[in-house]
């Protein structure tokens, strides 16, 4: 709170004159001040008014100036943006022009493509010559089948060429379209007001016009040329598709009339109506085209088949070398096919099995495979077959095969071919009759059954051909001949597979020290299911080139190759089957390599054995890894998916598979570092014995008691490993004994050295040592130290030396004393006698 104190003001006393004078002065002063104030206010108001007017004018001027500056800045910015866009367009046009130049300079080989299209057209006309339009008097099934293969191949090649033409056309058209769209940009035609920018614009415009004029004409000509090629290709494609439809119609018609249509097969045709002047030359050219196209399209599969045959040949050769190293002679192995002729057996097995994997080979390719198999069989029989009867049958079959091969090459019917088919029928029937008469001499009745079956089919072929059913007669003749050949090849192949298992069993049980006996012919006893399997395989090979079989299989092939999806994952059944087959094949090859790496399969010097075993182990790992990668690639699985799978597995490996990974990595270390190899004598932990095999996860050690101990690879490296044969197979051993005092030590030393020198297992370098070590309680102690050739000979050598030493000491009256000790017995419990 504020406290206010009010005091009374005392009045001042003044005179009357003084008071009036003071009041007057006061009022006068106030008037002057008032007048001065009013004058000042007017001046201030006037000044303020003038300033206000001036400020208003300035404001208007500033606003106007600002507006002008704004417009000028906007115009400059817009001009700058237009110039930037204009320069960007010029740059893009130059880029597209350069791209067009690159495409044009790269060229499209118009001349080569035109020649290729004309070549395809020529092949198309050749393929359908005498079939489409003006037909032969006799349409052969072989010619229709070959034409179908050629037309399919030509359609595929034409489609591929059209696809490339379309890609090139799209590239050039898109380039021309981009140039046209850029030239139509309105920013391109903005003329700058600045003299420098205007000059730059003028130069860019001139350059652009020059480049476009130079490129546009070339692009137009190129596009026109490609369009012309595309029209030619489309016309050819349409023609081939029409030919395929007509050829399939004719094939179906011939199939429907197979048993009803009759032709004059022995009537000489009119030369004027014959479309082909030289049927043999036409047939050879057609077969060459079919064979060439199939080889080109399936080169990877054929190379894989050759690699398989070479691998089998090496494997069979190694097996034969094993038997020879064990003491068998070549004449002891003559009854075993794959040991008698390893590479001929490899060719037979490889061709017989791999032909089921080849993608629908044409008949000419299958015939070549079967003829090659026949030659391989002849080589294999050269030493093992001694019966004249068997050779007569086989030579007749071989000649029959060559005659059928020549006849199947012929695609155009003429009278001479009809007589050739009759000759083949007659020879086939004769072989059947001869085999039936001498059936007791044929040991394997499966050969007799199929020879008689083939002879029966030849009788039907003869009958139908004579009655004018040309296609049916030739078809039956072909199947009759090659049924026998295929059955012989398949049966021998399965026999070889069984021989491999039996021979491996013999290798595992053979005693190297026992004398070897000739391996007689292995009994080939098979179940009914096996013979049924041979029949099914033979039937499939015989009918897979027919029109009916292809019509049945083609929808199935399309079905398994049709893309399917589960969520975001796309797959086909064909890819799944391919994946499984590749994995199984890689596992099989790995097991074969593992078999080769086992102890019982390697006979060689020590150093070669070490290197061979290690490299085989690494080969197994490489085969499995490569098999998995090829399986994923064959199945069409992208690499990024494989990465995801490996990443997911990595988590599980890190937590739950540490021991397994440790063993796997240890296996790799053993393979590269080689602390232990096959046949090494080792001691690890409480186990000792010979290293039998080194696996991916574990290794096998054969103890001296005959047991096989499986040791994880991680333990081989983590424990103290003693390898007695790592650097060398030699070992130092010793024998200790004593002789009686008084022995002639110099004589004894000479005798012992002579004993060591005579033993064949004792090495003289380094020289053995004979030392007298000390005077013992009852003998002079001696130690013999010597080196032996191999660790395994230690116990045998020690036993031989002890026997020889004992015999030599007895001959020279040198005694090995027994240990002698003087014993005093003190009995403290007996009391002394007292005298009485």
PDB file of N, CA and C in Angstrom, residues 46 115 598:
ATOM      1  N   UNK A  46       3.145  20.620 -43.138  1.00  0.00           N
ATOM      2  CA  UNK A  46       3.490  20.833 -44.551  1.00  0.00           C
ATOM      3  C   UNK A  46       4.611  19.909 -44.982  1.00  0.00           C
ATOM      4  N   UNK A 115      20.960 -65.176 -98.530  1.00  0.00           N
ATOM      5  CA  UNK A 115      21.436 -66.458 -99.037  1.00  0.00           C
ATOM      6  C   UNK A 115      20.958 -67.615 -98.161  1.00  0.00           C
ATOM      7  N   UNK A 598      39.438 -97.147 -53.626  1.00  0.00           N
ATOM      8  CA  UNK A 598      39.584 -98.076 -52.505  1.00  0.00           C
ATOM      9  C   UNK A 598      40.878 -98.858 -52.631  1.00  0.00           C
TER      10      UNK A 598
END
